[in-house]
XYZ file of C-alpha atoms in Angstrom:
673
model
C -19.126 43.902 -9.506
C -16.167 46.263 -9.100
C -15.384 46.130 -12.822
C -19.016 46.705 -13.770
C -19.428 49.699 -11.445
C -16.117 51.150 -12.632
C -16.894 50.764 -16.349
C -20.533 51.806 -16.533
C -21.888 52.139 -13.010
C -22.104 54.617 -10.183
C -18.403 54.433 -9.363
C -17.554 55.702 -12.830
C -20.033 58.601 -12.462
C -18.699 59.486 -9.026
C -15.072 59.567 -10.200
C -15.958 61.622 -13.291
C -17.797 64.216 -11.236
C -15.016 64.481 -8.681
C -11.781 64.050 -10.678
C -12.744 64.457 -14.309
C -13.559 62.104 -17.158
C -9.966 60.897 -17.623
C -9.454 59.513 -14.113
C -11.803 56.471 -14.443
C -10.052 55.556 -17.679
C -6.681 55.704 -15.919
C -7.944 53.467 -13.116
C -9.487 51.033 -15.617
C -6.294 50.972 -17.667
C -4.222 50.356 -14.556
C -6.411 47.427 -13.496
C -6.397 46.002 -17.023
C -2.623 46.345 -17.286
C -2.165 44.647 -13.910
C -4.449 41.800 -14.956
C -2.654 41.307 -18.285
C 0.721 41.437 -16.548
C -0.318 38.756 -14.066
C -1.597 36.543 -16.887
C 1.594 36.946 -18.933
C 3.776 36.486 -15.847
C 1.965 33.290 -14.880
C 2.181 31.888 -18.409
C 5.889 32.703 -18.807
C 7.008 31.753 -15.289
C 7.724 28.199 -16.401
C 10.153 29.527 -19.012
C 12.278 31.459 -16.505
C 11.854 28.985 -13.613
C 11.082 25.616 -15.229
C 9.036 23.301 -13.035
C 9.513 20.379 -15.425
C 12.619 18.896 -17.074
C 13.144 19.383 -20.829
C 11.225 17.121 -23.148
C 12.596 13.575 -23.179
C 12.562 11.402 -26.277
C 10.701 8.279 -25.199
C 11.502 5.969 -28.108
C 14.913 4.774 -26.773
C 13.324 4.005 -23.404
C 10.438 2.121 -24.980
C 12.828 0.136 -27.174
C 14.978 -0.762 -24.177
C 12.011 -2.045 -22.181
C 10.622 -4.026 -25.103
C 13.871 -5.783 -25.970
C 15.603 -8.763 -24.378
C 12.667 -9.391 -22.003
C 13.412 -6.280 -19.939
C 9.683 -5.829 -19.349
C 9.691 -8.875 -17.063
C 10.962 -6.610 -14.274
C 9.659 -3.374 -12.863
C 11.401 -0.076 -13.558
C 11.624 3.341 -11.923
C 12.185 6.805 -13.380
C 14.086 9.606 -11.642
C 13.955 13.232 -12.735
C 11.289 12.739 -15.423
C 8.565 14.991 -14.032
C 5.126 14.502 -15.579
C 6.701 12.685 -18.520
C 6.946 9.494 -16.459
C 3.229 8.946 -17.107
C 3.782 9.268 -20.870
C 6.483 6.584 -20.722
C 4.222 4.282 -18.730
C 1.470 4.708 -21.328
C 3.760 3.540 -24.148
C 5.028 0.295 -22.624
C 3.626 -2.808 -20.994
C 6.419 -2.844 -18.415
C 5.338 -2.105 -14.856
C 6.727 0.569 -12.559
C 6.784 0.800 -8.780
C 5.956 4.492 -9.021
C 2.617 6.124 -9.686
C 1.192 9.459 -10.695
C -0.760 11.872 -8.507
C -4.123 10.218 -9.104
C -3.034 6.599 -8.562
C -3.892 4.856 -5.299
C -1.052 3.966 -2.945
C -0.807 0.515 -1.379
C 2.825 0.134 -0.348
C 3.495 1.386 3.211
C 6.704 3.064 1.977
C 4.432 5.395 0.001
C 1.202 5.516 2.019
C 2.991 6.626 5.196
C 4.484 9.679 3.474
C 3.230 12.529 1.324
C 5.617 11.453 -1.399
C 3.336 11.804 -4.465
C 5.942 10.292 -6.804
C 9.308 8.665 -6.284
C 10.739 10.274 -9.410
C 10.823 13.702 -7.738
C 11.761 12.420 -4.293
C 14.590 14.932 -3.830
C 12.011 17.736 -3.635
C 10.183 15.976 -0.785
C 13.017 16.072 1.721
C 13.350 13.246 4.200
C 10.027 11.761 3.110
C 11.144 11.462 -0.494
C 14.736 10.338 0.024
C 13.662 8.006 2.827
C 11.116 6.284 0.603
C 13.556 6.054 -2.298
C 16.281 4.528 -0.103
C 14.049 1.641 0.894
C 13.200 0.866 -2.722
C 16.875 1.015 -3.719
C 18.134 -1.076 -0.807
C 15.616 -3.933 -1.112
C 14.701 -3.916 -4.833
C 13.973 -7.659 -4.992
C 10.964 -7.050 -2.748
C 9.410 -5.048 -5.591
C 11.035 -6.886 -8.554
C 12.733 -3.569 -9.369
C 15.696 -4.088 -11.693
C 16.050 -0.996 -13.904
C 16.187 2.710 -13.093
C 16.142 5.456 -15.713
C 17.920 8.487 -14.278
C 17.574 11.957 -15.774
C 19.148 13.693 -12.768
C 22.720 13.141 -11.607
C 21.652 14.124 -8.080
C 20.637 10.495 -7.510
C 23.899 8.950 -8.774
C 25.655 8.717 -5.370
C 22.757 7.047 -3.584
C 22.316 4.612 -6.463
C 25.986 3.636 -6.417
C 26.333 3.238 -2.657
C 23.119 1.187 -2.530
C 24.723 -1.345 -4.865
C 23.332 -0.331 -8.266
C 25.535 -0.261 -11.357
C 25.399 1.801 -14.545
C 24.332 -0.373 -17.446
C 24.375 2.024 -20.406
C 23.518 5.537 -21.515
C 20.752 5.714 -24.091
C 20.896 7.984 -27.125
C 18.538 10.459 -25.451
C 21.014 10.953 -22.588
C 19.138 8.889 -19.987
C 21.392 6.738 -17.803
C 20.166 3.189 -17.188
C 21.039 1.701 -13.790
C 20.709 -2.003 -13.074
C 20.568 -4.124 -9.936
C 21.821 -7.696 -10.091
C 20.160 -10.703 -8.491
C 16.597 -9.366 -8.760
C 14.008 -12.046 -9.622
C 11.558 -11.325 -12.466
C 7.863 -10.792 -11.986
C 5.602 -13.796 -11.615
C 3.749 -14.939 -14.719
C 0.414 -14.404 -12.974
C 0.161 -11.220 -10.934
C -2.585 -10.697 -8.349
C -5.124 -8.119 -9.394
C -8.253 -6.869 -7.680
C -10.717 -6.632 -10.526
C -13.981 -4.676 -10.364
C -17.200 -5.142 -12.260
C -17.795 -3.575 -15.659
C -20.541 -1.155 -14.447
C -18.173 0.294 -11.842
C -15.468 0.777 -14.470
C -17.925 2.595 -16.751
C -19.202 4.749 -13.894
C -15.646 5.705 -12.902
C -14.838 6.810 -16.442
C -18.151 8.456 -17.402
C -19.704 10.110 -14.345
C -16.893 12.608 -13.505
C -16.756 13.994 -17.059
C -20.524 13.871 -17.500
C -21.040 15.855 -14.291
C -18.853 18.684 -15.560
C -20.590 18.712 -18.950
C -24.082 18.814 -17.415
C -23.106 21.614 -15.020
C -21.684 23.601 -17.928
C -24.834 23.160 -20.024
C -27.142 24.129 -17.162
C -25.228 27.334 -16.523
C -24.813 28.302 -20.169
C -28.448 27.670 -21.114
C -29.958 31.023 -19.937
C -27.283 32.991 -21.774
C -28.098 31.253 -25.075
C -31.820 31.716 -24.558
C -31.368 35.441 -23.970
C -29.019 35.799 -26.936
C -31.317 33.947 -29.339
C -34.463 35.599 -27.867
C -36.445 32.391 -27.998
C -39.996 32.141 -26.735
C -39.007 29.388 -24.314
C -36.884 31.734 -22.245
C -38.445 32.748 -18.973
C -36.803 35.186 -16.635
C -35.604 33.862 -13.347
C -36.980 35.317 -10.140
C -33.717 37.012 -9.197
C -33.709 38.838 -12.539
C -36.915 40.630 -11.533
C -35.090 42.492 -8.785
C -32.044 44.094 -10.426
C -29.440 45.879 -8.316
C -29.439 49.588 -9.058
C -25.986 51.186 -8.929
C -26.913 54.888 -9.064
C -25.155 56.566 -6.162
C -21.719 55.820 -4.786
C -21.276 56.688 -1.099
C -18.976 59.660 -0.490
C -18.093 58.345 2.976
C -17.045 55.025 1.438
C -14.938 56.939 -1.083
C -13.063 58.816 1.662
C -12.550 55.589 3.589
C -11.160 53.907 0.484
C -8.785 56.800 -0.116
C -7.422 56.664 3.413
C -7.137 52.895 3.178
C -5.347 53.117 -0.189
C -2.854 55.671 1.148
C -2.186 53.508 4.196
C -1.661 50.421 2.035
C 0.691 52.341 -0.270
C 2.750 53.557 2.684
C 3.036 50.082 4.179
C 3.845 48.594 0.783
C 6.447 51.257 0.069
C 8.078 50.742 3.457
C 8.160 46.978 2.919
C 9.523 47.304 -0.616
C 12.251 49.672 0.585
C 13.419 47.314 3.327
C 13.139 44.365 0.966
C 15.375 46.257 -1.453
C 17.927 46.916 1.278
C 17.875 43.281 2.375
C 18.227 42.011 -1.184
C 20.792 44.550 -2.308
C 23.758 42.284 -2.788
C 26.615 44.591 -1.796
C 24.886 46.888 0.679
C 26.444 45.270 3.771
C 28.867 42.441 4.641
C 25.952 40.138 5.486
C 24.269 40.876 2.161
C 27.314 40.177 0.009
C 28.033 36.897 1.816
C 24.417 35.803 1.516
C 24.318 36.706 -2.175
C 27.603 34.888 -2.827
C 26.438 31.622 -1.272
C 23.087 31.965 -2.999
C 24.826 32.233 -6.358
C 26.991 29.205 -5.577
C 23.921 27.203 -4.614
C 22.244 27.862 -7.962
C 25.503 27.397 -9.916
C 25.454 31.044 -11.056
C 29.228 31.319 -11.067
C 29.444 34.438 -13.217
C 27.165 36.227 -10.773
C 29.233 34.917 -7.850
C 32.382 36.337 -9.445
C 30.891 39.843 -9.347
C 31.064 39.668 -5.538
C 34.806 38.887 -5.574
C 37.155 41.763 -4.761
C 38.231 43.236 -8.138
C 41.659 44.058 -6.691
C 42.322 40.411 -5.779
C 43.497 39.695 -9.318
C 41.094 36.782 -9.887
C 39.639 37.157 -13.365
C 36.389 35.546 -14.463
C 38.269 32.989 -16.549
C 40.498 32.064 -13.598
C 37.532 31.847 -11.232
C 35.510 29.649 -13.599
C 38.533 27.389 -14.076
C 38.994 26.967 -10.327
C 35.306 26.106 -9.963
C 35.337 23.612 -12.841
C 38.137 21.476 -11.390
C 36.402 21.082 -8.018
C 34.286 17.962 -7.698
C 32.774 16.034 -4.853
C 29.697 15.478 -2.768
C 29.598 19.110 -1.646
C 30.298 20.880 -4.929
C 28.332 18.617 -7.291
C 25.440 17.084 -5.340
C 24.598 19.513 -2.525
C 21.845 22.083 -2.046
C 22.059 24.868 0.513
C 19.612 24.293 3.366
C 20.491 27.038 5.854
C 22.940 29.926 6.141
C 24.110 31.706 9.273
C 26.399 34.757 9.263
C 28.100 36.163 12.360
C 30.284 39.256 12.144
C 33.347 38.876 14.337
C 34.896 42.276 13.623
C 33.876 45.199 11.440
C 35.310 48.592 10.562
C 34.214 51.193 8.059
C 35.856 49.409 5.128
C 36.624 45.864 6.310
C 34.865 43.043 8.136
C 35.581 39.499 9.284
C 32.706 37.033 9.374
C 32.050 33.424 10.284
C 29.624 31.667 7.948
C 27.905 28.467 9.102
C 26.139 26.517 6.360
C 24.174 23.298 6.142
C 24.058 21.460 2.829
C 21.643 18.725 1.822
C 22.961 15.817 -0.261
C 21.400 12.477 -1.233
C 23.695 10.731 1.265
C 23.967 12.951 4.320
C 23.681 16.467 5.695
C 26.942 18.432 5.597
C 27.727 21.193 8.093
C 30.551 23.619 7.336
C 31.965 26.690 9.050
C 34.094 29.081 6.964
C 35.947 32.272 7.813
C 35.644 35.129 5.310
C 37.086 38.599 4.924
C 35.095 41.291 3.124
C 36.213 44.773 2.098
C 34.381 47.913 1.018
C 35.416 49.626 -2.199
C 33.565 52.530 -3.815
C 30.544 52.036 -1.565
C 30.221 48.295 -2.280
C 31.272 45.305 -0.226
C 33.368 42.581 -1.838
C 34.553 39.149 -0.759
C 38.254 38.339 -0.479
C 38.710 34.960 -2.225
C 40.505 32.118 -0.507
C 43.735 30.798 -1.939
C 43.357 27.880 -4.371
C 44.857 24.481 -3.653
C 48.456 24.177 -4.842
C 48.678 20.386 -4.909
C 50.326 19.893 -8.299
C 51.109 16.421 -9.697
C 54.764 15.766 -10.573
C 54.143 14.874 -14.231
C 51.862 16.054 -17.001
C 51.166 12.708 -18.701
C 50.349 9.491 -16.873
C 49.750 5.931 -17.968
C 48.057 3.090 -16.161
C 47.946 -0.661 -16.703
C 44.672 -2.218 -15.636
C 42.804 -5.457 -16.160
C 39.406 -4.779 -17.687
C 36.424 -7.075 -18.027
C 33.694 -7.376 -20.627
C 30.581 -9.531 -20.580
C 29.247 -10.619 -23.976
C 25.801 -11.347 -22.643
C 23.899 -13.405 -25.187
C 26.317 -14.562 -27.847
C 23.538 -16.075 -29.945
C 20.901 -13.632 -31.229
C 17.606 -15.195 -30.206
C 14.356 -14.310 -28.474
C 14.509 -17.482 -26.409
C 15.895 -17.785 -22.914
C 19.638 -17.359 -22.494
C 21.499 -20.512 -23.443
C 23.192 -22.423 -20.660
C 26.663 -21.910 -22.093
C 26.121 -18.119 -22.047
C 25.271 -18.043 -18.339
C 28.296 -17.084 -16.234
C 28.957 -18.958 -13.035
C 28.373 -17.001 -9.877
C 31.598 -15.920 -8.162
C 32.562 -17.865 -5.061
C 32.274 -15.809 -1.876
C 33.058 -16.562 1.741
C 31.812 -14.847 4.874
C 34.834 -14.657 7.166
C 32.949 -13.498 10.226
C 29.441 -12.376 11.100
C 27.803 -11.298 14.358
C 24.475 -10.044 15.614
C 25.109 -7.001 17.814
C 23.073 -4.424 19.676
C 24.293 -0.856 19.899
C 22.367 2.197 21.074
C 19.111 0.190 21.229
C 19.434 -0.879 17.598
C 20.114 -4.318 16.198
C 22.664 -4.795 13.440
C 24.602 -7.568 11.747
C 28.276 -6.921 11.095
C 30.835 -9.074 9.365
C 33.405 -9.525 6.621
C 33.012 -11.160 3.237
C 35.669 -12.061 0.664
C 35.566 -12.760 -3.048
C 37.476 -16.037 -3.487
C 36.978 -16.188 -7.241
C 39.170 -15.000 -10.099
C 36.548 -12.596 -11.471
C 35.047 -9.461 -9.895
C 31.836 -9.927 -7.952
C 28.751 -7.806 -7.415
C 27.771 -8.770 -3.871
C 24.264 -8.682 -2.417
C 23.775 -9.523 1.273
C 20.341 -10.095 2.777
C 20.063 -10.495 6.548
C 17.163 -11.852 8.597
C 16.496 -11.894 12.337
C 14.813 -14.756 14.203
C 13.560 -15.358 17.719
C 13.870 -18.498 19.824
C 10.964 -20.113 17.953
C 12.712 -19.552 14.599
C 10.108 -16.990 13.552
C 11.388 -14.333 11.184
C 11.235 -10.904 12.779
C 12.830 -8.695 10.126
C 14.930 -8.752 6.976
C 16.930 -6.092 5.197
C 19.849 -5.681 2.800
C 23.260 -4.096 3.195
C 23.258 -0.467 2.119
C 26.079 2.053 2.629
C 28.418 0.152 4.956
C 30.109 -2.178 2.448
C 31.814 -2.324 -0.927
C 29.241 -3.817 -3.272
C 31.821 -4.544 -6.003
C 34.758 -6.768 -5.048
C 37.855 -7.536 -7.061
C 39.260 -11.090 -7.005
C 40.405 -12.013 -3.474
C 39.231 -8.639 -2.110
C 37.582 -8.397 1.303
C 35.056 -5.884 2.582
C 33.410 -5.324 5.953
C 29.655 -4.918 6.041
C 26.965 -3.747 8.425
C 23.234 -4.225 8.017
C 20.764 -2.092 9.926
C 17.138 -3.175 10.059
C 15.213 -0.124 8.968
C 11.480 0.224 9.402
C 8.848 2.268 7.601
C 8.835 5.755 9.084
C 5.662 7.386 10.450
C 3.495 4.356 9.717
C 1.724 4.661 13.064
C -1.284 6.867 13.636
C 0.498 8.938 16.277
C 3.800 9.315 14.385
C 4.693 12.745 13.025
C 7.314 13.567 10.418
C 10.066 16.126 11.163
C 9.702 19.654 9.875
C 13.176 19.803 8.300
C 15.015 17.528 5.896
C 17.584 15.185 7.414
C 19.101 12.533 5.096
C 20.566 10.797 8.164
C 17.056 10.142 9.466
C 16.829 6.495 10.519
C 13.712 4.645 11.604
C 14.544 1.621 13.723
C 12.380 -1.401 13.081
C 9.903 -2.260 15.815
C 10.307 -5.971 16.559
C 7.600 -8.093 18.128
C 10.173 -10.225 19.943
C 13.837 -10.224 20.955
C 16.101 -11.520 18.159
C 18.574 -14.210 19.146
C 19.574 -15.672 15.758
C 20.352 -14.352 12.331
C 20.600 -15.623 8.794
C 22.650 -14.312 5.877
C 21.835 -14.970 2.237
C 24.797 -13.799 0.158
C 24.873 -13.886 -3.607
C 27.459 -12.832 -6.128
C 27.246 -11.957 -9.792
C 30.022 -11.138 -12.213
C 30.772 -7.396 -12.183
C 32.529 -5.512 -14.966
C 32.104 -1.855 -13.894
C 32.829 0.369 -10.889
C 36.050 -1.521 -10.119
C 38.371 1.467 -9.737
C 40.870 0.956 -6.907
C 43.347 3.751 -7.571
C 42.536 5.512 -4.296
C 45.063 4.618 -1.577
C 45.628 5.513 2.061
C 48.719 7.444 3.174
C 50.222 9.213 6.193
C 47.798 7.860 8.787
C 48.252 9.580 12.138
C 46.411 8.531 15.270
C 45.670 11.057 17.967
C 43.830 10.557 21.225
C 40.351 10.975 19.781
C 40.863 11.302 16.031
C 42.373 9.486 13.066
C 43.881 11.673 10.363
C 45.454 10.829 7.051
C 45.683 11.464 3.337
C 43.906 9.862 0.406
C 46.014 9.729 -2.752
C 44.527 9.059 -6.171
C 47.228 6.999 -7.859
C 45.146 6.087 -10.922
C 43.884 7.977 -13.944
C 40.219 8.394 -12.976
C 38.885 11.229 -10.877
C 37.265 10.091 -7.638
C 34.080 12.064 -7.132
C 33.030 10.827 -3.683
C 35.509 8.927 -1.490
C 34.016 6.716 1.212
C 35.907 5.462 4.255
C 34.871 2.146 5.822
C 36.180 1.826 9.385
C 36.206 -1.598 11.059
C 36.567 -1.977 14.842
C 38.262 -5.033 16.396
C 38.640 -6.221 19.978
C 41.763 -7.442 21.764
C 41.526 -10.868 20.098
C 41.282 -9.376 16.607
C 37.549 -10.119 16.293
C 35.383 -7.702 14.343
C 32.838 -5.958 16.567
C 31.616 -2.904 14.617
C 31.658 -1.219 11.192
C 31.237 2.481 10.460
C 31.520 4.683 7.384
C 32.209 8.290 6.437
C 31.778 10.183 3.176
C 34.308 12.861 2.286
C 32.934 16.164 1.070
C 35.479 16.779 -1.696
C 36.638 14.581 -4.526
C 40.213 13.547 -5.285
C 41.614 14.494 -8.671
C 44.056 12.359 -10.614
C 47.502 12.101 -8.957
C 46.417 14.412 -6.153
C 45.670 13.955 -2.475
C 42.895 14.835 -0.069
C 43.098 15.031 3.713
C 40.556 13.344 5.957
C 39.787 13.188 9.660
C 37.676 10.586 11.412
C 36.474 10.527 15.008
C 36.212 6.941 16.344
C 33.111 5.904 18.230
C 32.595 4.894 21.826
C 31.624 1.199 21.828
C 31.286 0.614 25.564
C 27.559 -0.081 25.202
C 27.981 -2.521 22.312
C 26.637 -6.003 23.030
C 27.311 -9.113 20.930
C 24.189 -11.295 20.875
C 25.105 -14.100 18.475
C 28.164 -15.131 16.486
C 26.972 -18.505 15.172
C 27.728 -18.780 11.434
C 25.789 -21.989 10.735
C 22.920 -20.108 9.063
C 24.999 -18.338 6.412
C 24.604 -19.278 2.769
C 26.569 -18.269 -0.326
C 24.684 -18.592 -3.614
C 22.463 -21.143 -1.882
C 25.358 -23.204 -0.464
C 26.355 -23.325 3.223
C 29.217 -20.996 4.009
C 31.151 -23.574 6.068
C 31.312 -25.927 3.070
C 32.884 -23.195 0.961
C 35.398 -22.416 3.702
C 36.400 -26.062 3.991
C 36.695 -26.500 0.236
C 38.497 -23.363 -0.959
C 40.554 -22.091 1.970
C 40.643 -24.608 4.836
C 43.946 -23.402 6.325
C 43.080 -19.732 6.795
C 44.882 -18.201 9.785
C 43.533 -15.247 11.695
C 46.979 -13.811 12.443
C 47.320 -12.780 8.801
C 44.429 -10.384 9.157
C 45.469 -9.132 12.593
C 48.820 -7.949 11.230
C 47.018 -5.600 8.824
C 45.155 -3.821 11.626
C 46.037 -0.460 13.113
C 46.393 -0.284 16.869
C 44.054 2.197 18.503
C 43.096 1.756 22.138
C 39.595 3.127 22.256
C 36.590 2.564 24.522
C 35.463 -0.975 23.768
C 37.957 -1.871 21.026
C 41.657 -2.375 20.376
C 42.284 -2.224 16.612
C 41.028 -0.300 13.588
C 41.097 -0.997 9.886
C 40.311 1.501 7.142
C 38.990 0.473 3.727
C 38.284 2.815 0.822
C 35.288 2.749 -1.495
C 35.573 5.395 -4.260
C 32.710 6.569 -6.442
C 33.692 7.806 -9.900
C 31.049 9.828 -11.709
C 32.321 8.698 -15.113
C 32.072 4.936 -15.506
C 32.143 4.647 -19.310
C-alpha cells in the first residue's frame, strides 16, 4: 500500500504539492535502492561469511563405502553441512545421523535440539555432549567409520579411542573404531501402508500447487478478459486514495526526525565501541577478536610499531605455536580490567574463556598498552627462547604395517589373514564411589609383542545380578598400548542429559558437563569386557617426564619431547595409590600448549582430595579379556608378578586419602601419516 500510494496515489500528490515534483522520485529511488541493497547483501552474505563448507567431491567417499564391505557398518560425517544428505543419497550404507526433516528416535538426539551430529560444535554442550556418547560407545550403534572435514573434532576422536585410517583424495580424513560389530543381516523396520506413503509424498506438494492456482486464477482471467471472469465482492468497493492527511504528514516528519536522531546516536556510540584503537579496552578486544578468527595480519596491526616485531616475524611466531588452545579453541568470553592508566600508557588484566572439544580453558593474561599518535597499541610478550641443541635429529623406531587382505577377493577375509588379538591383562580393578558418582578404576597391561588398540566396556550389577548400566572408557586411559605397556583407566557411567520432562539445559556451553546416570538400584558388582586389536598408528612415545617437583598442594614438572614428531595435545594421566600401593583413583589433565620437537613444556597439576572416596568392590572374577577370564591369563602368562615392582615406580605424595602418585603421558600428534 505504501509503494502504491507513493508511486501513483495521494502520497505522491501531497509530496509534489508541498516539496516539488522531484522529492517523491528521490524518496522512491531511496526505497528502491535500499530494497536492492538488501537483496544483494542477502544473496552475497554467504560469500563473505560462508554458512556451508566448500563443495566436497563425493566419489571417493562413495567408493570407500562400497568397497571391502564397508557398508556393513554405519558411518558418520563431521563438518559436511548440507552435503551429508547428498552423500547419503548416493550410497546404501547407513548413517547414525539425520537431516532436519528426519524423525529422531535415539534419546541422545531426541533429548537435545541437536538437528545434526555433523555440525555438533555449533550446538554447544548439546552438540558435543551428544557426539561424545556416540564416539564413546560406537558398538551400540554399529558405528565404525567417521568422515571428518573439520580438524576441530580430531582431539575428541583420538581421546575417545578412534584411529585415523586414511586420507581420501578429496582431503577427507577417515577415522575408524576397532572391535565394532557389523549390522545385522535383517534390520527392524516399521513399514507403513502404500496409501500412506503416497499421501505423504503427494499431498504436501499438491496443496501448494492448488493454493497457487486458486490465487493466480483471477489475475489470468482479468488479463485475458474472458467472459467467465466475474468480479469479486471486495472489488466492488475500491479504496480511494485521494487525500493524504496533513496531520499524519507532520507526525511522520517528527517521528522520522526522532528515529534519525536515535539511530545517529546509536551509530556514533557503536562506532566508538568498535573503533579498534580508540581506547585500551578497544584495542585489547580487537586483538583477541582477530586471534579468535585467525586474522593474524589484522592482529599485527594492533602491535606496537616501535616494538620491532615485523609482520613476517609475528606470523612466524604464530605458525610455530600449536596445541589445544591455539589450534582447537574458540573464544567464549572476554573480560578486561584496567589496573593502571595514564595519558599514554595502561596496564590491563584480560580474563578469557576458550571453548575446545575437550574442555573449557580459562586464562588470565597481563598486558601493557601504549598510545602513539592518538592510537593505542599492544606491547607484545617475549617469545619463548627454548632452543634445541642441534639442528638435525635422527630417531630409530620400530614401525608396524598391517597388510589387511593379502588375497584380492570379494569373499570374507581368509583365516590366515586374520591377526590374533593381543593378549591383555587387567592388573587391578575396583568399583568406587566418589562425589555421589560411581566409577570403575583399574590398570591394564599389554602382554603381547605387538601394539594393542584397547577397548574396555564396564557394566554395573545389583545383588540380583541385574545389569544397571554399561559404558566404555573415554578420556582417562591410553587406548593404544605398546608391547608390555601399562595404562590406568577410569570409566564413568554417563547418562542421557535432559531426558526428563522437568530437566532444563544450561544456557552456556560447558564441555565438562557431565550427566550422572540415574540407577534404579545400588550397584555392588561390576563386569569388565576388555578386547584388544592390533594397532599400527598413534604409537608415538617420545614425550617424557622431567624435573618433577612436589609442593604441598601442587605437582610441577617439565614435559620433554625427545622424538621427532610434534606433540599437539599432551595429556597427563594421574593415578592415586593408598599406603599399600593399591590403586584407588585415576584423573587426567590436558595441557593447553603443544610440545615441539626437542623442546620442553612446563605443567602444573593440583591433586584431588579423596577423603570421601569409597571402595565398593574389588572382586576381579568377572573380568574377561577377548572373551577369556582374566585370572586364566594371569596364571598362564605372568604367574609370578610381584606388586613391589610397581610400588617402586610410584612417587610419594602424602595427600588426603592417598599416599602415592604416578604420572603417565598420552600425547596426541596431529600428523599421523
